[in-house]
Structures are given as structure tokens and as C-alpha cells.
PDB file of N, CA, C and O in Angstrom:
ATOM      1  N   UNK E   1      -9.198 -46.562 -51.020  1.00  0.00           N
ATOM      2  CA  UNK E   1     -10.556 -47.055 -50.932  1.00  0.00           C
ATOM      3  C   UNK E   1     -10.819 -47.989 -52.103  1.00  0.00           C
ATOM      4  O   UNK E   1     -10.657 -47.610 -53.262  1.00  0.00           O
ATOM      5  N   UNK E   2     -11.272 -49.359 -51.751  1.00  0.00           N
ATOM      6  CA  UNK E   2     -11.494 -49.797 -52.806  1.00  0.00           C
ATOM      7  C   UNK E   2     -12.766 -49.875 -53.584  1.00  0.00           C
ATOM      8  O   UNK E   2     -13.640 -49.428 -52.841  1.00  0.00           O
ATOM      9  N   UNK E   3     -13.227 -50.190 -54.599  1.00  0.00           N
ATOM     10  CA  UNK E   3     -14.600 -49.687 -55.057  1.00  0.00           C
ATOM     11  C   UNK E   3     -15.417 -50.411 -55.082  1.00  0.00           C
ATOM     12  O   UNK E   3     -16.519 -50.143 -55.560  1.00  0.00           O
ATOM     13  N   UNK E   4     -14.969 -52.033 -54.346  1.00  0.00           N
ATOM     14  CA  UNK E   4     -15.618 -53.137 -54.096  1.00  0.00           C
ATOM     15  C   UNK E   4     -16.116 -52.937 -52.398  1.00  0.00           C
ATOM     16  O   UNK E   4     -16.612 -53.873 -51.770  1.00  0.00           O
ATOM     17  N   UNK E   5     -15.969 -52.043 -52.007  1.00  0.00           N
ATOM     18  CA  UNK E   5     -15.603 -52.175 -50.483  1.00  0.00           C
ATOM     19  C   UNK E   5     -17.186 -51.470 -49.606  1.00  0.00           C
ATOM     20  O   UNK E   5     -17.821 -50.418 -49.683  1.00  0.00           O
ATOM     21  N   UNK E   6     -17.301 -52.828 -48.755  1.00  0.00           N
ATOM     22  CA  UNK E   6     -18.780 -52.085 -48.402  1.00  0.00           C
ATOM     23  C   UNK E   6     -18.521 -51.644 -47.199  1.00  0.00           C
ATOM     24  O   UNK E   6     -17.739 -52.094 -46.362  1.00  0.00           O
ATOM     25  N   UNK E   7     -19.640 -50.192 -47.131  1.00  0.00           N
ATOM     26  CA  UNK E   7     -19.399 -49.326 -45.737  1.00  0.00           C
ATOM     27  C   UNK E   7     -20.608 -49.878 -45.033  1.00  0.00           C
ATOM     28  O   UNK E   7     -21.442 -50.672 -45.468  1.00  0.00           O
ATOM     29  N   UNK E   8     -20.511 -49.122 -43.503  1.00  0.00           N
ATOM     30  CA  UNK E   8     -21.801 -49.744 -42.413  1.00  0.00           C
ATOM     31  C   UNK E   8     -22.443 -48.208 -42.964  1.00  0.00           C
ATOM     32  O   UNK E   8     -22.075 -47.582 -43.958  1.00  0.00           O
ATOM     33  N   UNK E   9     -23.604 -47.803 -41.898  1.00  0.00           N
ATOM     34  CA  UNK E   9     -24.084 -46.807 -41.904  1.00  0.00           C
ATOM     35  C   UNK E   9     -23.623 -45.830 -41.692  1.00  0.00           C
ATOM     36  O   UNK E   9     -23.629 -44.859 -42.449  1.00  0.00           O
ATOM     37  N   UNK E  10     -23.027 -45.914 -40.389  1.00  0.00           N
ATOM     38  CA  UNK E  10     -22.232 -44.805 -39.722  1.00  0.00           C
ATOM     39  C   UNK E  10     -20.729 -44.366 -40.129  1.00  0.00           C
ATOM     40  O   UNK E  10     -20.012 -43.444 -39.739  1.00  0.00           O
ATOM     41  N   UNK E  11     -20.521 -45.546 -41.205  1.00  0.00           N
ATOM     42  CA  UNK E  11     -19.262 -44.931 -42.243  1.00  0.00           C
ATOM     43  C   UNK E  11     -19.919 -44.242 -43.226  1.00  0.00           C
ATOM     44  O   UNK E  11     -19.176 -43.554 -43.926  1.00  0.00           O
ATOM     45  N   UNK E  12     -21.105 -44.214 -43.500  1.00  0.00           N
ATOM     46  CA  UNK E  12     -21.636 -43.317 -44.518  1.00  0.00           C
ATOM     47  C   UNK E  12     -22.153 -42.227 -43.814  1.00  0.00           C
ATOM     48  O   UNK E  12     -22.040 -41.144 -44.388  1.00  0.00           O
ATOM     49  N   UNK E  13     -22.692 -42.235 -42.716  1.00  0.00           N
ATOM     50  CA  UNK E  13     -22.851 -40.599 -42.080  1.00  0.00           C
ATOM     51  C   UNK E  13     -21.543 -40.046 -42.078  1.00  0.00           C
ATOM     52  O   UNK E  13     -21.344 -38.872 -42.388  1.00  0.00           O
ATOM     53  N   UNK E  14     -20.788 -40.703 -41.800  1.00  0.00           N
ATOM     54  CA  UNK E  14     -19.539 -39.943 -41.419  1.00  0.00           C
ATOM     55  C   UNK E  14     -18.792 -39.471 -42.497  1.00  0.00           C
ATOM     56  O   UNK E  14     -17.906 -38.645 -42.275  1.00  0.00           O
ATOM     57  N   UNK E  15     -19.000 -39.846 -43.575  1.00  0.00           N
ATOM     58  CA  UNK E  15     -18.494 -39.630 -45.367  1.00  0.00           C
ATOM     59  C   UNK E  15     -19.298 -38.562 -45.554  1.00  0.00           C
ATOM     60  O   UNK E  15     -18.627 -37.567 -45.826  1.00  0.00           O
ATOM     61  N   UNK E  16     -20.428 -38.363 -45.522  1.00  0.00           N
ATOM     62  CA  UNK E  16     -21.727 -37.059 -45.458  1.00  0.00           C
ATOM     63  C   UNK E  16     -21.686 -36.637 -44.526  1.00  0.00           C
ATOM     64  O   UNK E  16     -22.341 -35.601 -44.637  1.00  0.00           O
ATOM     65  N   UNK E  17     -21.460 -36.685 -43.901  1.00  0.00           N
ATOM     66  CA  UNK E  17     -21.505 -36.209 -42.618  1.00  0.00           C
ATOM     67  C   UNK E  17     -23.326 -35.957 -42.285  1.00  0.00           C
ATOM     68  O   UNK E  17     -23.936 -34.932 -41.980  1.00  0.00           O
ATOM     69  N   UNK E  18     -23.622 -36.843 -42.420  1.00  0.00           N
ATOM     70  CA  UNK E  18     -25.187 -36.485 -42.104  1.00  0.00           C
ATOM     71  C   UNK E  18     -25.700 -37.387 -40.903  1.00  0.00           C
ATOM     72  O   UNK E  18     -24.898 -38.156 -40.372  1.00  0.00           O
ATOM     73  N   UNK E  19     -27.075 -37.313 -40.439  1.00  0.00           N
ATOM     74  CA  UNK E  19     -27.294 -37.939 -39.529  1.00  0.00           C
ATOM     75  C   UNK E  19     -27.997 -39.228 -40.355  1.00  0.00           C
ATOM     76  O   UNK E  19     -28.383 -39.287 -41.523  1.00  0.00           O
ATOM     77  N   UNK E  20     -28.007 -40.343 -39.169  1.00  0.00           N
ATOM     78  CA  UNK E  20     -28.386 -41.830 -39.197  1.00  0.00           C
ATOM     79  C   UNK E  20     -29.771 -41.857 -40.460  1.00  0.00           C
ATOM     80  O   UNK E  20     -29.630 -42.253 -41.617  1.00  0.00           O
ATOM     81  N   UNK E  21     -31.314 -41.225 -39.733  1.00  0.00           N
ATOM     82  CA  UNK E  21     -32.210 -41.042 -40.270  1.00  0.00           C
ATOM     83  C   UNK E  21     -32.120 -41.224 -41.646  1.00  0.00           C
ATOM     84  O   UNK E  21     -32.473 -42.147 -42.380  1.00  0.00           O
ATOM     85  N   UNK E  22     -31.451 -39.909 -41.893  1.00  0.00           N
ATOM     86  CA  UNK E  22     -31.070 -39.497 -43.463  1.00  0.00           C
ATOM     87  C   UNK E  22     -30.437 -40.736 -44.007  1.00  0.00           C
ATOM     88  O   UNK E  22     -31.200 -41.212 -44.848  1.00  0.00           O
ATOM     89  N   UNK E  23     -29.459 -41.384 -43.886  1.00  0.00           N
ATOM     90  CA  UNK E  23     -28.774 -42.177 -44.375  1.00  0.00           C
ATOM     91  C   UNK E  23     -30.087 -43.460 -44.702  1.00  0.00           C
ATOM     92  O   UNK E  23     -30.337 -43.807 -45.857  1.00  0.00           O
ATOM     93  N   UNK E  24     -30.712 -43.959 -43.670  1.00  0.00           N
ATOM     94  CA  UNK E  24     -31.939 -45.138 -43.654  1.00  0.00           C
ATOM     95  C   UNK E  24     -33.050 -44.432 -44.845  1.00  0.00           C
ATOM     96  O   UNK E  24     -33.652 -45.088 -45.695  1.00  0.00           O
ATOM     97  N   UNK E  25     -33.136 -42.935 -44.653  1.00  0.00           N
ATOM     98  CA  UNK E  25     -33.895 -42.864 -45.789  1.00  0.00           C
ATOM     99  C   UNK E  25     -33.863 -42.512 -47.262  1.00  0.00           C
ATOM    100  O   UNK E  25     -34.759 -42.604 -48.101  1.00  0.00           O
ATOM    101  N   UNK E  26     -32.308 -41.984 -47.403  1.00  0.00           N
ATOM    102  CA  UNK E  26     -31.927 -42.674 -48.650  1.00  0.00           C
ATOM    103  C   UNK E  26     -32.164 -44.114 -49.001  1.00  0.00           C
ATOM    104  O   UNK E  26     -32.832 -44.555 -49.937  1.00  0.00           O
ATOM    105  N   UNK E  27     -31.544 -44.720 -48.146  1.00  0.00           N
ATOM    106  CA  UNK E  27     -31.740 -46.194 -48.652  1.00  0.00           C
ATOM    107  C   UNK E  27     -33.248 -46.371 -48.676  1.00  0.00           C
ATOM    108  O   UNK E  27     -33.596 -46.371 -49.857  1.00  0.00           O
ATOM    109  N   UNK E  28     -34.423 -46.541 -47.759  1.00  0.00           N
ATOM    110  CA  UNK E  28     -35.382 -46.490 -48.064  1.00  0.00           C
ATOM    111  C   UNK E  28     -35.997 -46.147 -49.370  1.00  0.00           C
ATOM    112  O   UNK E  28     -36.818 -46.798 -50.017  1.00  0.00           O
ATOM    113  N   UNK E  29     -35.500 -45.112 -49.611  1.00  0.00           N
ATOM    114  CA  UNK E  29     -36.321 -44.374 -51.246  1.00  0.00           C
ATOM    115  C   UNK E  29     -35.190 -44.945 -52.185  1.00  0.00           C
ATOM    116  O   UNK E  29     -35.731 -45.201 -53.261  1.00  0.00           O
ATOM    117  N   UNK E  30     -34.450 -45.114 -52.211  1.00  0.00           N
ATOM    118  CA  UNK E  30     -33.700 -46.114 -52.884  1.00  0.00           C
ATOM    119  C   UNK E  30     -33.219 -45.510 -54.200  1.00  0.00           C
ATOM    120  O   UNK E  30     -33.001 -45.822 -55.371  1.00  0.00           O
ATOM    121  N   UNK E  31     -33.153 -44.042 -53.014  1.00  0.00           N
ATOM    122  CA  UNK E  31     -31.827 -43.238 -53.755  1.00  0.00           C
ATOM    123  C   UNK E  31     -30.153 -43.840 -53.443  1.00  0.00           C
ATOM    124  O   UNK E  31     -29.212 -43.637 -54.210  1.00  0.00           O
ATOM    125  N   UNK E  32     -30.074 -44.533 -52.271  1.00  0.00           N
ATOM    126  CA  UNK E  32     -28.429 -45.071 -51.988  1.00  0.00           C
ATOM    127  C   UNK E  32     -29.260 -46.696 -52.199  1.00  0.00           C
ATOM    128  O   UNK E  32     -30.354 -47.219 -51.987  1.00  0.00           O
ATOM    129  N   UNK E  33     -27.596 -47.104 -52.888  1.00  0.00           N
ATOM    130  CA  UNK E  33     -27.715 -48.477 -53.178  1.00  0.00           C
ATOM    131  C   UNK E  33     -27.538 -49.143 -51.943  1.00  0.00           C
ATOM    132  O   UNK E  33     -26.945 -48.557 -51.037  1.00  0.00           O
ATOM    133  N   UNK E  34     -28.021 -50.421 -51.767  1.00  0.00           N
ATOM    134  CA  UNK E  34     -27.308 -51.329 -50.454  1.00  0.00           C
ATOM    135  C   UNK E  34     -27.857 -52.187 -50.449  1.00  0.00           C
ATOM    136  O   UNK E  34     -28.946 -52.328 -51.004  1.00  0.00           O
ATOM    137  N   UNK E  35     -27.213 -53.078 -49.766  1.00  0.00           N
ATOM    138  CA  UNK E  35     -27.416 -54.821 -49.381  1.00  0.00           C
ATOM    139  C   UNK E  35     -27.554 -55.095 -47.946  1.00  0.00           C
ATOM    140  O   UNK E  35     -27.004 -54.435 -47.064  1.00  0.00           O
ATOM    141  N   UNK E  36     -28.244 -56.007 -47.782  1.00  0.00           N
ATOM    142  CA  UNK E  36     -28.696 -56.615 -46.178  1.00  0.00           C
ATOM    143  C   UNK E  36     -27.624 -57.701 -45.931  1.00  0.00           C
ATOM    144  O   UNK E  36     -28.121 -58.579 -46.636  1.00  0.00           O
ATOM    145  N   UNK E  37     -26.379 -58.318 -45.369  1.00  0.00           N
ATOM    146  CA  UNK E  37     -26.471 -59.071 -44.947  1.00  0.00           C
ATOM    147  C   UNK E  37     -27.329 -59.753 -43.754  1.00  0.00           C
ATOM    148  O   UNK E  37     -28.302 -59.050 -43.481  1.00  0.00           O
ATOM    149  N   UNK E  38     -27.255 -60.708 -43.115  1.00  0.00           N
ATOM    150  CA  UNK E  38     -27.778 -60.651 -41.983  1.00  0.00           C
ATOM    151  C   UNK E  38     -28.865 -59.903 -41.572  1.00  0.00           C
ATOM    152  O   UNK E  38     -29.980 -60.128 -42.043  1.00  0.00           O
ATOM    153  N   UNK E  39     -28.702 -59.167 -40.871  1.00  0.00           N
ATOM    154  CA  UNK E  39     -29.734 -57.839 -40.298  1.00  0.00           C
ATOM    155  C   UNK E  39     -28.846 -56.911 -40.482  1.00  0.00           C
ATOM    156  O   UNK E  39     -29.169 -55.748 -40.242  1.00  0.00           O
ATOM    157  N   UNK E  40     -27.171 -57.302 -41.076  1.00  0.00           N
ATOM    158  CA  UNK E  40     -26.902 -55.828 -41.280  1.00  0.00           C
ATOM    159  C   UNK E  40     -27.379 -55.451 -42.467  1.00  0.00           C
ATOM    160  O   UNK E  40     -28.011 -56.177 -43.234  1.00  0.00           O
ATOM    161  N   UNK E  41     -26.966 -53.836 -42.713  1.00  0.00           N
ATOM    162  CA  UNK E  41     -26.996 -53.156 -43.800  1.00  0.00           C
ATOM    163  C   UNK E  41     -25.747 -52.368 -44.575  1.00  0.00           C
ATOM    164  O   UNK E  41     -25.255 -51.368 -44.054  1.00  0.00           O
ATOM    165  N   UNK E  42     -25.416 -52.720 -45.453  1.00  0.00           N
ATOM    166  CA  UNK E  42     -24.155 -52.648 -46.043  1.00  0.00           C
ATOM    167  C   UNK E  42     -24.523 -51.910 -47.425  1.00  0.00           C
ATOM    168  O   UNK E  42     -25.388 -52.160 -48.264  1.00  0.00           O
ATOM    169  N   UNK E  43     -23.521 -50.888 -47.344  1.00  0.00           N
ATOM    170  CA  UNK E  43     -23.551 -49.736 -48.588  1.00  0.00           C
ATOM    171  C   UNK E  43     -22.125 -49.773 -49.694  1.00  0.00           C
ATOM    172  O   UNK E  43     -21.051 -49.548 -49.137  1.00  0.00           O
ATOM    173  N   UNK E  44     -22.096 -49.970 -50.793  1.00  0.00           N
ATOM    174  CA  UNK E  44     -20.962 -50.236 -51.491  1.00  0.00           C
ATOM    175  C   UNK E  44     -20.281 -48.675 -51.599  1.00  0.00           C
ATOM    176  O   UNK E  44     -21.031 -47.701 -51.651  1.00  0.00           O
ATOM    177  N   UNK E  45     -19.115 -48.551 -51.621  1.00  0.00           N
ATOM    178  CA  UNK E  45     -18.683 -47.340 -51.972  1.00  0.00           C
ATOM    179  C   UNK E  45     -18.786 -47.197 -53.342  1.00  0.00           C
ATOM    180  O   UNK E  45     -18.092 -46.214 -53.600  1.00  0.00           O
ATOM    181  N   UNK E  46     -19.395 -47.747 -54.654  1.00  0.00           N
ATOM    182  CA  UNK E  46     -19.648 -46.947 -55.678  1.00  0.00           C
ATOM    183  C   UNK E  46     -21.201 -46.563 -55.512  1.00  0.00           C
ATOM    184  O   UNK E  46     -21.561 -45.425 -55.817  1.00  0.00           O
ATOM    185  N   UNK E  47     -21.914 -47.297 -55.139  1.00  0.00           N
ATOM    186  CA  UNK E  47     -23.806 -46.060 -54.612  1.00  0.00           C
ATOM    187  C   UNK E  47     -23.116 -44.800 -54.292  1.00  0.00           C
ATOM    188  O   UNK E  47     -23.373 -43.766 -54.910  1.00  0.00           O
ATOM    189  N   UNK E  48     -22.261 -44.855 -53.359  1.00  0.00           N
ATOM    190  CA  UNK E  48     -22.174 -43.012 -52.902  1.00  0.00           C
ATOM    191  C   UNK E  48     -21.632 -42.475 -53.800  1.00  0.00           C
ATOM    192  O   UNK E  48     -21.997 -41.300 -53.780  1.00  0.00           O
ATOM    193  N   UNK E  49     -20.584 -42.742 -55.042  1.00  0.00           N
ATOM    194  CA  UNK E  49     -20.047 -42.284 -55.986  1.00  0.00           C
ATOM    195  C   UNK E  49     -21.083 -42.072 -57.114  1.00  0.00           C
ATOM    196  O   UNK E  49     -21.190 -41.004 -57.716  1.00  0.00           O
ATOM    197  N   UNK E  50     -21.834 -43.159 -57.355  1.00  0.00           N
ATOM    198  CA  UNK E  50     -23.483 -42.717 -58.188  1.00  0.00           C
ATOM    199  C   UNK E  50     -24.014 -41.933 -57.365  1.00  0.00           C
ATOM    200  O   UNK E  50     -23.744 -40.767 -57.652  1.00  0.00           O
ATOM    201  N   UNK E  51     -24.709 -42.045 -56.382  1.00  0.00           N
ATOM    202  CA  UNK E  51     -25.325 -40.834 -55.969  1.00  0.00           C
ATOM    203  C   UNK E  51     -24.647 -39.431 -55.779  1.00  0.00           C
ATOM    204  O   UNK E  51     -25.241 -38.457 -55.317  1.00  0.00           O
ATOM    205  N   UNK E  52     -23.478 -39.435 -56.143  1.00  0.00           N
ATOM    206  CA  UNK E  52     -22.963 -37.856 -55.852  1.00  0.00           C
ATOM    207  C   UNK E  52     -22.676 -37.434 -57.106  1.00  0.00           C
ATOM    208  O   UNK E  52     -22.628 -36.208 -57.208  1.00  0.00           O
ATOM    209  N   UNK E  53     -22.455 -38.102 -58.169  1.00  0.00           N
ATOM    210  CA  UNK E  53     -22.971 -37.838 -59.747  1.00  0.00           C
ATOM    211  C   UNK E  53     -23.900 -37.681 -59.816  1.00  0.00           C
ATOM    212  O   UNK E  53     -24.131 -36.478 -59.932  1.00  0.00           O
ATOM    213  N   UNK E  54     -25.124 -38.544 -59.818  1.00  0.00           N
ATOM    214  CA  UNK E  54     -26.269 -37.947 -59.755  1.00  0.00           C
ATOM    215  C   UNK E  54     -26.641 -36.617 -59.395  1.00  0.00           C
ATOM    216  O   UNK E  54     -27.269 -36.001 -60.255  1.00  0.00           O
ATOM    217  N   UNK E  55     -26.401 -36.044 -58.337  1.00  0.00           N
ATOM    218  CA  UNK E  55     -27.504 -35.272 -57.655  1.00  0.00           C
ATOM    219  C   UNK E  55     -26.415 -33.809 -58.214  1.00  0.00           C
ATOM    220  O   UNK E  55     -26.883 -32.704 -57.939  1.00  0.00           O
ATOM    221  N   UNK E  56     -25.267 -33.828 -58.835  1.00  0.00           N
ATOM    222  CA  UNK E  56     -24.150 -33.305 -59.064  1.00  0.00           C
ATOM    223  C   UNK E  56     -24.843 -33.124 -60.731  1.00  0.00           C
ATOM    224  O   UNK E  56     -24.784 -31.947 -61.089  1.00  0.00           O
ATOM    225  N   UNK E  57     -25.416 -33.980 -61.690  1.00  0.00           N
ATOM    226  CA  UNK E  57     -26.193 -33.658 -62.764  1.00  0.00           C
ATOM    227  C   UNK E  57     -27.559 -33.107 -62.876  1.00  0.00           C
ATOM    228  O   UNK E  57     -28.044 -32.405 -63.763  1.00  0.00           O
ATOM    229  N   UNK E  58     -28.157 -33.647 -61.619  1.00  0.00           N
ATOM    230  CA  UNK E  58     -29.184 -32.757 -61.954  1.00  0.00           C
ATOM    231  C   UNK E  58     -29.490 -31.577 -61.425  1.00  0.00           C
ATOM    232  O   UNK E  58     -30.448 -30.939 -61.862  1.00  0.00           O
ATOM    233  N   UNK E  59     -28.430 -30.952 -60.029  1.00  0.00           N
ATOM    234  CA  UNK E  59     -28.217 -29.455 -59.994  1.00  0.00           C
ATOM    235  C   UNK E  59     -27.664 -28.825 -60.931  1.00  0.00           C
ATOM    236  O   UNK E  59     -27.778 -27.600 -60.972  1.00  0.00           O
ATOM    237  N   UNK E  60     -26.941 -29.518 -61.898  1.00  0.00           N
ATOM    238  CA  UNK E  60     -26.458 -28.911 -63.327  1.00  0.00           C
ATOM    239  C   UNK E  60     -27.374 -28.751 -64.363  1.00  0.00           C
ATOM    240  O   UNK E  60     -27.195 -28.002 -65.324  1.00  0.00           O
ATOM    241  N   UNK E  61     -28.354 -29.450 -64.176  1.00  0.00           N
ATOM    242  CA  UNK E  61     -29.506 -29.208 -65.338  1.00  0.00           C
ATOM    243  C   UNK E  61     -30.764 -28.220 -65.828  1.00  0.00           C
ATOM    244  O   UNK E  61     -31.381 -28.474 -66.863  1.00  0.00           O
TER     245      UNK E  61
END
């Protein structure tokens, strides 16, 4: 995986395994990082690596 490498959505549900919603509303609250091309929406694979530090420090706190 490279760490430049941007995922769609549904490569990020599928990494979380979570549903669509969830994924739009991370990004929304702008807890996951991401970029618009076009009308797409594109997620870098280091946001999910910050956000899983993150949320990984402050259940530690």
C-alpha cells in the first residue's frame, strides 16, 4: 500500500468494514481527511492511518 495512494469510499468501508453513511459522515465532520476530484471523493490512505491513531490515543487517555 502506498501512502500516497487514494481510496474511493467503498475501499474505505471495506478497510472498516463499515457502512457507506458512516464513511460520508466522517468525512462530513471532518474527522477522515479527503479530496473531491470531480464529483468524486477520494480518501488518502494516511487520513485512515491518522484517524486510527487518533481515536487509538484518546481511548488511551
Amino acid at each position: 500500500m502506498a501512502d500516497d495512494e487514494l481510496l474511493t469510499v467503498p475501499e474505505v468501508m471495506a478497510r472498516f468494514k463499515i457502512i457507506c453513511s458512516t464513511v460520508y459522515d466522517l468525512i462530513r465532520t471532518r474527522q477522515l481527511a479527503s479530496i473531491t476530484i470531480g464529483r468524486a471523493r477520494r480518501i488518502p490512505t494516511h487520513a485512515l492511518t491518522t484517524y486510527i491513531h487518533h481515536h487509538l490515543e484518546q481511548e488511551a487517555a
